[in-house]
Coordinates of C-alpha atoms and ligand atoms in Angstrom, one line a residue:
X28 CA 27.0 15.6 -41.7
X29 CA 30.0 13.2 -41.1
X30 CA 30.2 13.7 -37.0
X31 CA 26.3 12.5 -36.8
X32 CA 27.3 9.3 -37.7
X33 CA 27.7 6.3 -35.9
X34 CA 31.3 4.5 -35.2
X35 CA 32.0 2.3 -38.1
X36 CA 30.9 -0.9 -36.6
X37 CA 34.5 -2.9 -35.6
X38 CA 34.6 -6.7 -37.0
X39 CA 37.7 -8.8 -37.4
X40 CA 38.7 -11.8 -35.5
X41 CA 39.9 -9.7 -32.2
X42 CA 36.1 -8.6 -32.1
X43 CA 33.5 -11.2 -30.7
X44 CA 30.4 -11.3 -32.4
X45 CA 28.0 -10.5 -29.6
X46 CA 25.4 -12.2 -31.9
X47 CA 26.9 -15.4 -31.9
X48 CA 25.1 -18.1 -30.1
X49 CA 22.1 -16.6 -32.0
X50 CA 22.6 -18.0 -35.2
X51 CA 20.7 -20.6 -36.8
X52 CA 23.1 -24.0 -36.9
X53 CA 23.0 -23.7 -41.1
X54 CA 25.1 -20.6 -40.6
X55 CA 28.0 -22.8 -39.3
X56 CA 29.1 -23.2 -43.0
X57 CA 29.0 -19.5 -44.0
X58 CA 32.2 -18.3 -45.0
X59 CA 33.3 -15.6 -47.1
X60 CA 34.5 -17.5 -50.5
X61 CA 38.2 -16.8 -51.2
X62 CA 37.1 -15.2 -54.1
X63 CA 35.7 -12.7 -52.0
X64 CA 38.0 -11.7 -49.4
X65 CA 40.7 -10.8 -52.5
X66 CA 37.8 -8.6 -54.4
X67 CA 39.4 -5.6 -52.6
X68 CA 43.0 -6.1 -53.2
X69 CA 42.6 -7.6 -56.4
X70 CA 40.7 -4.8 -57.7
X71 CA 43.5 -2.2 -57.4
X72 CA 44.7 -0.9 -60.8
X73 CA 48.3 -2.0 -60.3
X74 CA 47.2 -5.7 -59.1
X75 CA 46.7 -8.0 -62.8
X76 CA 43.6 -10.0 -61.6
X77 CA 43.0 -13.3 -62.9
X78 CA 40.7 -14.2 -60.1
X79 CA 37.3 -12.9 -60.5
X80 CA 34.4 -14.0 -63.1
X81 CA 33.3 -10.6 -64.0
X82 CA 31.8 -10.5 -67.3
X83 CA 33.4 -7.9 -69.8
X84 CA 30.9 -5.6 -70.9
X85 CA 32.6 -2.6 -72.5
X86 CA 31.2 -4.1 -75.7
X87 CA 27.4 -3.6 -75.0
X88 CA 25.8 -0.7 -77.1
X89 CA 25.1 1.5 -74.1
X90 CA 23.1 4.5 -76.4
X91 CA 20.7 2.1 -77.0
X92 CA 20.5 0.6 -74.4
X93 CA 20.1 4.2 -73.0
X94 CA 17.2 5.3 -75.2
X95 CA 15.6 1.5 -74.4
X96 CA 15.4 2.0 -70.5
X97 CA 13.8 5.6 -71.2
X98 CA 11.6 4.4 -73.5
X99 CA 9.9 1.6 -71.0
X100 CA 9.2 4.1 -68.3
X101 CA 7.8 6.5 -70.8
X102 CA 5.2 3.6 -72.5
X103 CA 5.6 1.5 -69.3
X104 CA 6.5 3.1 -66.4
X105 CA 3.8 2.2 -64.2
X106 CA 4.0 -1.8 -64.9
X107 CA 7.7 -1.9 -65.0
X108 CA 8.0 0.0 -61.6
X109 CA 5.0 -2.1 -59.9
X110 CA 4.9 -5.5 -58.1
X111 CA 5.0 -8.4 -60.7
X112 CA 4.3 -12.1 -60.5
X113 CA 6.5 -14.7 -59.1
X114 CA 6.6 -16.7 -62.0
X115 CA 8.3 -13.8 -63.9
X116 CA 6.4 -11.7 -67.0
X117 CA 5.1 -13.7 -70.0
X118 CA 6.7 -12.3 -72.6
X119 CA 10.6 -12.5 -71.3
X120 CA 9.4 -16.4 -70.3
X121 CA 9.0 -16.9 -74.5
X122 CA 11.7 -15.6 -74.9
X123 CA 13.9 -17.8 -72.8
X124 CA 12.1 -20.6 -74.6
X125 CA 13.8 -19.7 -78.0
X126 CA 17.1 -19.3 -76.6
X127 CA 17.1 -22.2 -74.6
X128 CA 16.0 -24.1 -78.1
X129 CA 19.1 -22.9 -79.3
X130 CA 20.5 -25.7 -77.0
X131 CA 17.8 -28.7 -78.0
X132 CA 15.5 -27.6 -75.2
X133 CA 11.8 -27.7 -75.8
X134 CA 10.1 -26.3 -73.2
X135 CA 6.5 -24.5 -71.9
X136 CA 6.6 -20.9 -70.9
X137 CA 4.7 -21.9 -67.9
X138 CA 8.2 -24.2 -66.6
X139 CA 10.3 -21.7 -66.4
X140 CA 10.6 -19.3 -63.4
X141 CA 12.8 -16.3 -63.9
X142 CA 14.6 -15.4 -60.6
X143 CA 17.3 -12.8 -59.6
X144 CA 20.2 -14.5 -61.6
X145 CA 20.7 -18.1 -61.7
X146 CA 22.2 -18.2 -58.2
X147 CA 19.3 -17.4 -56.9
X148 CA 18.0 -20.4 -58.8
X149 CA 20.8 -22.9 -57.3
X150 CA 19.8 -21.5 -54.1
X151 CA 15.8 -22.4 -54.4
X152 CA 16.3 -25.8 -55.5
X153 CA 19.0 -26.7 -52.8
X154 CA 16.4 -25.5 -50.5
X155 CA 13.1 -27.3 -51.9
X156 CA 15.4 -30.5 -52.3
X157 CA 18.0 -30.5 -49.6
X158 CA 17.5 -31.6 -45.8
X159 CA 20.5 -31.2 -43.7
X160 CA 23.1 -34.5 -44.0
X161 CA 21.1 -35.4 -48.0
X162 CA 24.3 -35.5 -50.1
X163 CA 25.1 -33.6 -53.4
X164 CA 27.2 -35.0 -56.3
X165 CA 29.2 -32.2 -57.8
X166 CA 32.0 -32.1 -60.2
X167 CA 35.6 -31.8 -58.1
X168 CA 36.0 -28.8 -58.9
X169 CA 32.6 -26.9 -58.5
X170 CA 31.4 -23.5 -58.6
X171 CA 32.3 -21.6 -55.7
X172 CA 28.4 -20.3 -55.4
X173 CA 26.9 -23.7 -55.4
X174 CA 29.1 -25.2 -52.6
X175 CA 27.7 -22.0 -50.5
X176 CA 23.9 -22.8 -51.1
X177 CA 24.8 -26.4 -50.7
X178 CA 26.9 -25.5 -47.6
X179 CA 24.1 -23.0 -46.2
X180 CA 21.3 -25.8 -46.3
X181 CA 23.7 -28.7 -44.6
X182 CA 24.1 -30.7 -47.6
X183 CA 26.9 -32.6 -48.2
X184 CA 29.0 -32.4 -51.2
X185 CA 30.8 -35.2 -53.0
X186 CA 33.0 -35.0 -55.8
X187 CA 33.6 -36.4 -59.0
X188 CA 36.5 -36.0 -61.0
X189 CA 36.7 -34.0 -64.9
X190 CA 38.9 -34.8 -67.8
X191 CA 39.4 -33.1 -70.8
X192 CA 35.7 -34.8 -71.7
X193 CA 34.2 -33.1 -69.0
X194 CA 32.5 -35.4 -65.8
X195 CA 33.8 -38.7 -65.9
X196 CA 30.8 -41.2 -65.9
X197 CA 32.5 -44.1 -64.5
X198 CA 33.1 -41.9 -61.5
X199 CA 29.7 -40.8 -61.0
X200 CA 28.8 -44.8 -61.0
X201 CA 30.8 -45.1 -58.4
X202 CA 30.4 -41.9 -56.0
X203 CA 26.6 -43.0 -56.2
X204 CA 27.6 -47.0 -55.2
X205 CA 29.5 -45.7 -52.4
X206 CA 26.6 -43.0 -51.3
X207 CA 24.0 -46.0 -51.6
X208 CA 26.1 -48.0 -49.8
X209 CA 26.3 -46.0 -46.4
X210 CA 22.8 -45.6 -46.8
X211 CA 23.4 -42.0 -47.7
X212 CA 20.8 -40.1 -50.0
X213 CA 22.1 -38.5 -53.0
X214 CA 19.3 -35.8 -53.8
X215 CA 21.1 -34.8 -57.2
X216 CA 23.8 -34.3 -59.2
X217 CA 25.0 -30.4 -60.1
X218 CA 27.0 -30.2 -63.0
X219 CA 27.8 -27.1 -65.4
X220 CA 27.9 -29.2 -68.4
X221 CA 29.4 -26.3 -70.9
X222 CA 32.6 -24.6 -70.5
X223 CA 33.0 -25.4 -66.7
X224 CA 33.6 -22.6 -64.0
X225 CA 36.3 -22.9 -62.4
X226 CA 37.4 -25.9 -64.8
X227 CA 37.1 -24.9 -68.5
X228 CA 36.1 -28.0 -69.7
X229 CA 33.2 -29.2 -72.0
X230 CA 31.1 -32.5 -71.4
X231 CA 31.7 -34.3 -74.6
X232 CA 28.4 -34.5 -76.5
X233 CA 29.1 -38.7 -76.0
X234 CA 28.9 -38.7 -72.3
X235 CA 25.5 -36.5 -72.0
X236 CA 23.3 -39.4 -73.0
X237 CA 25.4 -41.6 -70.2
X238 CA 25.0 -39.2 -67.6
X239 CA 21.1 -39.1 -67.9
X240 CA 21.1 -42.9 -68.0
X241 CA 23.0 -43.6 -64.7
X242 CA 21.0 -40.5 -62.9
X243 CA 18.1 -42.0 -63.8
X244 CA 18.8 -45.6 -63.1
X245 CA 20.3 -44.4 -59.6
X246 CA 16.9 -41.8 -59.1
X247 CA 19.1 -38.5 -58.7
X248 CA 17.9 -35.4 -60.2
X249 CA 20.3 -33.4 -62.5
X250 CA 20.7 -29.8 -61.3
X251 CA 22.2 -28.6 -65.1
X252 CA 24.0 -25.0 -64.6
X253 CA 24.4 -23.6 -68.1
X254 CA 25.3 -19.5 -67.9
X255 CA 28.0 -19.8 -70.3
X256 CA 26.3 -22.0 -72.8
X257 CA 26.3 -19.4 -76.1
X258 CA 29.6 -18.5 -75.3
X259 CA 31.5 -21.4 -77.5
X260 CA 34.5 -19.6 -79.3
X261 CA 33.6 -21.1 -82.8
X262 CA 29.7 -20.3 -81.8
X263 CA 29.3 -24.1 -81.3
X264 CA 26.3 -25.1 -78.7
X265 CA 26.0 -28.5 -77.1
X266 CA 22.8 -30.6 -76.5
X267 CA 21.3 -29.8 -72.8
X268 CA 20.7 -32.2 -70.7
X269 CA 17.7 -30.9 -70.3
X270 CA 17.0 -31.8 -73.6
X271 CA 17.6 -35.4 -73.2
X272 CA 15.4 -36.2 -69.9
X273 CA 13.1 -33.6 -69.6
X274 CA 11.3 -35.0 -66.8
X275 CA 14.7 -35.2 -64.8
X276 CA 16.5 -32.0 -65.2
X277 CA 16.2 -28.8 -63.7
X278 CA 18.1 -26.4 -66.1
X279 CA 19.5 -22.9 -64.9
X280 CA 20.1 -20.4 -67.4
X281 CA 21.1 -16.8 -66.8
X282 CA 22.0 -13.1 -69.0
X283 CA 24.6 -12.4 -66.6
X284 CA 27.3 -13.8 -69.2
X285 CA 25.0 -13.1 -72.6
X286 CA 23.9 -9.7 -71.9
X287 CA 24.6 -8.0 -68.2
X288 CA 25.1 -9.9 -65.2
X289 CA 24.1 -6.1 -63.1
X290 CA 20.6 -6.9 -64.0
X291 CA 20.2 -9.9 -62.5
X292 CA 18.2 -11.9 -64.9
X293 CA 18.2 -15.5 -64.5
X294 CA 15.7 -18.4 -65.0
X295 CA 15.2 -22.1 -64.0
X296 CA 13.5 -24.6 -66.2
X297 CA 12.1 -27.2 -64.2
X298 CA 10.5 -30.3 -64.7
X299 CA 6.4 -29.7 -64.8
X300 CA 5.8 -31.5 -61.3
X301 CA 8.4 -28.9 -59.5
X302 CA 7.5 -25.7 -61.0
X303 CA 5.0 -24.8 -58.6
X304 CA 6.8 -25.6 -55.5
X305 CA 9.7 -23.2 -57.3
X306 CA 7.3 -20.4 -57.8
X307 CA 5.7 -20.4 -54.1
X308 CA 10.0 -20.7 -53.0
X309 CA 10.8 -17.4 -55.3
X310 CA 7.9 -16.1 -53.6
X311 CA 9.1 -16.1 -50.4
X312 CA 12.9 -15.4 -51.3
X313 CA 12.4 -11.8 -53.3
X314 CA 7.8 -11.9 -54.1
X315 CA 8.5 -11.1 -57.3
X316 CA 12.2 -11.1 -59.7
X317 CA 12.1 -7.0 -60.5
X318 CA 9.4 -5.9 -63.2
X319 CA 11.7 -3.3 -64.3
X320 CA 14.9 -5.3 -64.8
X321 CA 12.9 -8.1 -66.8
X322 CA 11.4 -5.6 -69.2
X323 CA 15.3 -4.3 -69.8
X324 CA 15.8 -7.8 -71.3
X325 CA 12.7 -8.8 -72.8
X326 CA 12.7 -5.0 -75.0
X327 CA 16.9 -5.7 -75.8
X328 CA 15.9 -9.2 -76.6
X329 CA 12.9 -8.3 -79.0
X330 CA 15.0 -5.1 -80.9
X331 CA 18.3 -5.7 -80.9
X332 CA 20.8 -7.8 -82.7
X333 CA 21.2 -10.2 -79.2
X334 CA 22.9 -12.8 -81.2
X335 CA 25.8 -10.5 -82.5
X336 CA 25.9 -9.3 -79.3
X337 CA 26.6 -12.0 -77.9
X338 CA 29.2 -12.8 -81.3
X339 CA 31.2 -9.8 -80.1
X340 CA 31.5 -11.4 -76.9
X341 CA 32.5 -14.1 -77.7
X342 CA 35.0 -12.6 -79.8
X343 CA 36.1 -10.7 -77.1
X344 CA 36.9 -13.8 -74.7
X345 CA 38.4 -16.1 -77.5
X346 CA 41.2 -13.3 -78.3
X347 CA 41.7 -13.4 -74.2
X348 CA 41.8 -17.1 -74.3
X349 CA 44.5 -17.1 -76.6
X350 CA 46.5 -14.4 -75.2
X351 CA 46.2 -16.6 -71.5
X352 CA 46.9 -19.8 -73.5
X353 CA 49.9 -18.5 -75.4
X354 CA 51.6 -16.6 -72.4
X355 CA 51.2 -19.9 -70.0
X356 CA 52.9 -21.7 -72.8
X357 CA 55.7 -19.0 -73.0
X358 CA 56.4 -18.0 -69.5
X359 CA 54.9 -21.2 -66.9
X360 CA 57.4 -23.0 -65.5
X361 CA 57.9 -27.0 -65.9
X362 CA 56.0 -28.9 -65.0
X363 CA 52.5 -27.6 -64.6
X364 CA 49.3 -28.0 -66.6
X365 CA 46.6 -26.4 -67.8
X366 CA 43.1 -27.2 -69.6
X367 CA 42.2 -25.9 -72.9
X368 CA 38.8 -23.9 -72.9
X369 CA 36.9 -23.8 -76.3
X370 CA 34.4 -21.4 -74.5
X371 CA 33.5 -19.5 -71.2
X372 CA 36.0 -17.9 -69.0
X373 CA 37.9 -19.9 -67.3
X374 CA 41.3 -21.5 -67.4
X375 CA 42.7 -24.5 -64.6
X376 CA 46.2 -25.0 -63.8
X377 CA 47.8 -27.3 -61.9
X378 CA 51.1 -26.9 -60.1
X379 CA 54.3 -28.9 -59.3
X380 CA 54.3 -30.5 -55.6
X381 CA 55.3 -29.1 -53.1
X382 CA 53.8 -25.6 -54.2
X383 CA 50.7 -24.9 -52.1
X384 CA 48.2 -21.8 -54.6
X385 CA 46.8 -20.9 -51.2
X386 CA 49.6 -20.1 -49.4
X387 CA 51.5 -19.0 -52.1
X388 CA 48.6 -16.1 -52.8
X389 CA 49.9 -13.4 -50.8
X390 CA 53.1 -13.5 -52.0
X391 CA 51.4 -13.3 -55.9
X392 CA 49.6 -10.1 -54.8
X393 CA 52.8 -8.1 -53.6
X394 CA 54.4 -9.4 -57.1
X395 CA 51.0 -7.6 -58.2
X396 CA 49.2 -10.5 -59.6
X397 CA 45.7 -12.0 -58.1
X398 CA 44.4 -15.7 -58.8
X399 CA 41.7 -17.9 -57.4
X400 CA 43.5 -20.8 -55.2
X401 CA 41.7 -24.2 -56.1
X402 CA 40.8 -25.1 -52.6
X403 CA 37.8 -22.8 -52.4
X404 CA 36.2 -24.7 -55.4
X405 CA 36.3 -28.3 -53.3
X406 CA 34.2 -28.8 -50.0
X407 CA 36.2 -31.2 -48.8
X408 CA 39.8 -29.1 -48.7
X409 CA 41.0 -30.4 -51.8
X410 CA 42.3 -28.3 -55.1
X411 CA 45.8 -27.0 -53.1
X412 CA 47.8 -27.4 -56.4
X413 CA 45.7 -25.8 -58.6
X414 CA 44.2 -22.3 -59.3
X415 CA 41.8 -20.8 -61.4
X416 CA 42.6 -18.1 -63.8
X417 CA 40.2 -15.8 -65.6
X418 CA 40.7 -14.5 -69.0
X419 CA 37.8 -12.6 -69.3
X420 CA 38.2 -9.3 -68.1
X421 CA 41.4 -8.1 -68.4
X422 CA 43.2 -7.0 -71.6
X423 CA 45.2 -9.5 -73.6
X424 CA 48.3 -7.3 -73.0
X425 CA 47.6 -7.2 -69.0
X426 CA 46.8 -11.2 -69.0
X427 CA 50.4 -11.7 -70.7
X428 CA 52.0 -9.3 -68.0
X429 CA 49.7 -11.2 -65.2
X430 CA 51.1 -14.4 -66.1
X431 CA 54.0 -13.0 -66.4
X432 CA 54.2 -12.3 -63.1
X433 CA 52.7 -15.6 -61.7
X434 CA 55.3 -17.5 -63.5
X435 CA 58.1 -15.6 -61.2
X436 CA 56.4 -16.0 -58.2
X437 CA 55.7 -20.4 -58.9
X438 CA 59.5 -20.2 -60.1
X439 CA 60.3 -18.7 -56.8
X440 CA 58.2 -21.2 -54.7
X441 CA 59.4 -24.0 -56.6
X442 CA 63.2 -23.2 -55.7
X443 CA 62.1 -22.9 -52.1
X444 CA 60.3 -26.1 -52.5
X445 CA 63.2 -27.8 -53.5
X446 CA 65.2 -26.4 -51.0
X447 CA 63.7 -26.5 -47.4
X448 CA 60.3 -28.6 -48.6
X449 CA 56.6 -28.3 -49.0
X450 CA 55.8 -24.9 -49.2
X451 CA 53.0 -25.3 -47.3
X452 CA 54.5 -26.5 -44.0
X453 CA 56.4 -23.1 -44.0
X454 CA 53.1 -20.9 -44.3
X455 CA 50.6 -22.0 -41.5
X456 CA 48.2 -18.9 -42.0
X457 CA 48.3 -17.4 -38.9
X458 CA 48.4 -13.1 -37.4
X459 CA 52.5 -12.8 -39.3
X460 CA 50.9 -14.2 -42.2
X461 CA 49.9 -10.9 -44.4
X462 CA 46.3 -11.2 -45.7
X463 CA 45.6 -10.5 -49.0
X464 CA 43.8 -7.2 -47.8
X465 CA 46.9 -6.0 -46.0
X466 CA 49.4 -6.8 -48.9
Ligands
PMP27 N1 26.6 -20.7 -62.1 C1 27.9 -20.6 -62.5 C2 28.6 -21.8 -63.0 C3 28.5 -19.3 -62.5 O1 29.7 -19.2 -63.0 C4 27.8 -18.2 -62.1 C5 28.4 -16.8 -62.0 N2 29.7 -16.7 -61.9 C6 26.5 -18.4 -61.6 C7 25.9 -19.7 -61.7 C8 25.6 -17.3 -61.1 O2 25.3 -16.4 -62.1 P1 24.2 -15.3 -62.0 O3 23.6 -15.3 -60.7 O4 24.9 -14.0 -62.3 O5 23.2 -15.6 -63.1

């Protein structure tokens, strides 16, 4: 079998793509996310990863879940394994309707558009809204995934800075006095309102009201990216935005987090006016979000205990939070900071000067630890002292030992910091620089 096939094809950055003055201008910005090019190295067993987003699922009752899927092809087989519409099937479309009410949101079955996850959402409305050069207000930092749609239809990101409150309002005033200034156009704001990837903070319920105001004073759309919304440790939920300006917020919502990010389930709620526009985009991205797959939810959703699921869960990620929290406290050297996540998955740490998380990455994967350096969550090269660690997915005893093992390797940095300077003028990355796949 083996000797029929053909050579594995060679890429790498000795081997000129013979394609490459065929690509479409947008592809310019196409990069592989640094998330990406440690999946391979950070995935092996002796490696602690803290860098990836990767839901834990061990706790989903897979014997029903089992006896479900059978079930649908026996009663259903022939609608869940046909062609569906665009719009996604009625019944799951209800059912988002409750859960996003848990949240505040009133909303028509017919407004919501279920698509293959929510990125596939953030990647339809950059496209219906975005012309090259049109500028994006996102918080600094952003999800990694938006800056690639936003990157992959020319638009131009600008950031805003987080507190512990979440987006700071004053600072979205100003972004957009500056963009209106140059005569720039700011098609809309992005923001993932509850427990923040990569930045695991919560907009305070104070600010939403503001940041609806100035949006719609300024005439910039709200993008509102909520897949870790029921995910609050102490089962809180915040008001939407959505909620408060229907008629000016497109709201994403997702099961990757709730139930099983493999399905790809995700919706989009949009404002009445846009929904058709979204359903002819979906169209043309996938025809139809898979029968199959939406009829896996919609059946879990209408017989099982969803909301105890999702309990467990959070359960799960709290007693992770805590073992992350406690162990930075115990082990992280002086000097560096972290937030303090009530929900979601993410914690972000910041780093004395003079140590660069990028640079400093390869040398935390030989000491068997993986993180996500903060630069890849900025468009404009920013985020070089800070990381982003995920608690989700490992074990509270292999989060301890991960950060563990970070601390040794900032200690170490720090003392070479001190000593011959910024670390990052001594690692330009360059052919002696091991990459993280070769470590
Ligand atoms: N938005 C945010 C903020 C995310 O963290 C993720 C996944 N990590 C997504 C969107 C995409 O989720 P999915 O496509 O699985 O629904």
């Amino acid at each position: 079998m083996t000797e029929n096939r053909p050579a594995k094809p060679q890429t790498g950055r000795n081997n000129l793509d013979p394609h490459l003055d065929r690509y479409a201008a947008r592809t310019a910005g196409m990069t592989a996310s640094e998330i990406r090019a440690l999946f391979a190295v950070a995935s092996r067993p002796e490696v602690v990863s803290l860098a990836g987003g990767m839901p834990n699922l061990a706790a989903l009752p897979l014997d029903t879940l089992s006896a479900q899927v059978g079930e649908i092809i026996a009663e259903e087989g022939l609608v869940a394994l046909q062609y569906g519409s665009a719009h996604g099937i009625p019944a799951l479309r209800d059912q988002i309707c409750e859960i996003m009410a848990l949240e505040g949101i009133k909303a028509h079955p017919d407004d919501v558009v279920v698509t293959v996850g929510s990125q596939m959402g953030l990647d339809m409305v950059t496209r219906l809204f975005c012309d090259p050069g049109d500028v994006v207000i996102a918080e600094g930092p952003s999800y990694v995934g938006a800056l690639g749609s936003f990157s992959a239809y020319q638009a131009n990101v600008v950031h805003v800075a987080m507190d512990e409150h979440g987006l700071v309002p004053e600072g979205l005033r100003e972004a957009l006095r500056q963009a209106e200034k140059a005569g720039q156009r700011v098609k809309f704001l992005y923001t993932i309102p509850n427990f923040h990837n990569p930045a695991g903070v919560t907009l305070s319920v104070e600010r939403r009201p503001e940041i609806v105001e100035i949006c719609r004073e300024h005439g910039v759309l709200i993008i509102e990216d909520n897949p870790y919304g029921l995910l609050g440790f102490d089962g809180q939920t915040y008001p939407a935005l959505r909620s408060l300006d229907p008629d000016n917020v497109v709201y994403l919502g997702s099961f990757s987090k709730t139930f099983a990010s493999g399905l790809r389930v995700g919706w989009v709620l949009a404002p009445h006016a846009v929904r058709e526009k979204l359903v002819l985009a979906a169209e043309s991205a996938t025809l139809c979000p898979p029968t199959f797959n939406q009829m896996i939810v919609s059946r879990y959703l209408a017989t099982h205990d969803w909301k105890g699921q999702v309990k467990k869960f959070r359960e799960n990620y709290r007693e992770r939070r805590d073992a992350m929290l406690s162990a930075l406290q115990q082990y992280l050297p002086p000097g560096c900071s972290w937030t303090n996540p009530d929900g979601g998955f993410y914690v972000w740490v910041t780093v004395p000067e003079g140590v660069d998380t990028k640079a400093m990455l390869p040398r935390a994967v030989t000491a068997r630890v993986a993180y996500a350096s903060g630069t890849g969550f900025y468009a404009d090269g920013f985020g070089s002292r800070q990381m982003r660690l995920s608690y989700c997915y490992p074990t509270p005893e292999r989060i301890r030992e991960g950060v563990r093992r970070l601390a040794a390797v900032l200690e170490s940095e720090m003392d070479l910091s001190r000593t011959f300077g910024s670390v990052k003028a001594r690692t330009i990355p360059g052919p002696e620089t091991p990459s993280p796949d070769t470590v």
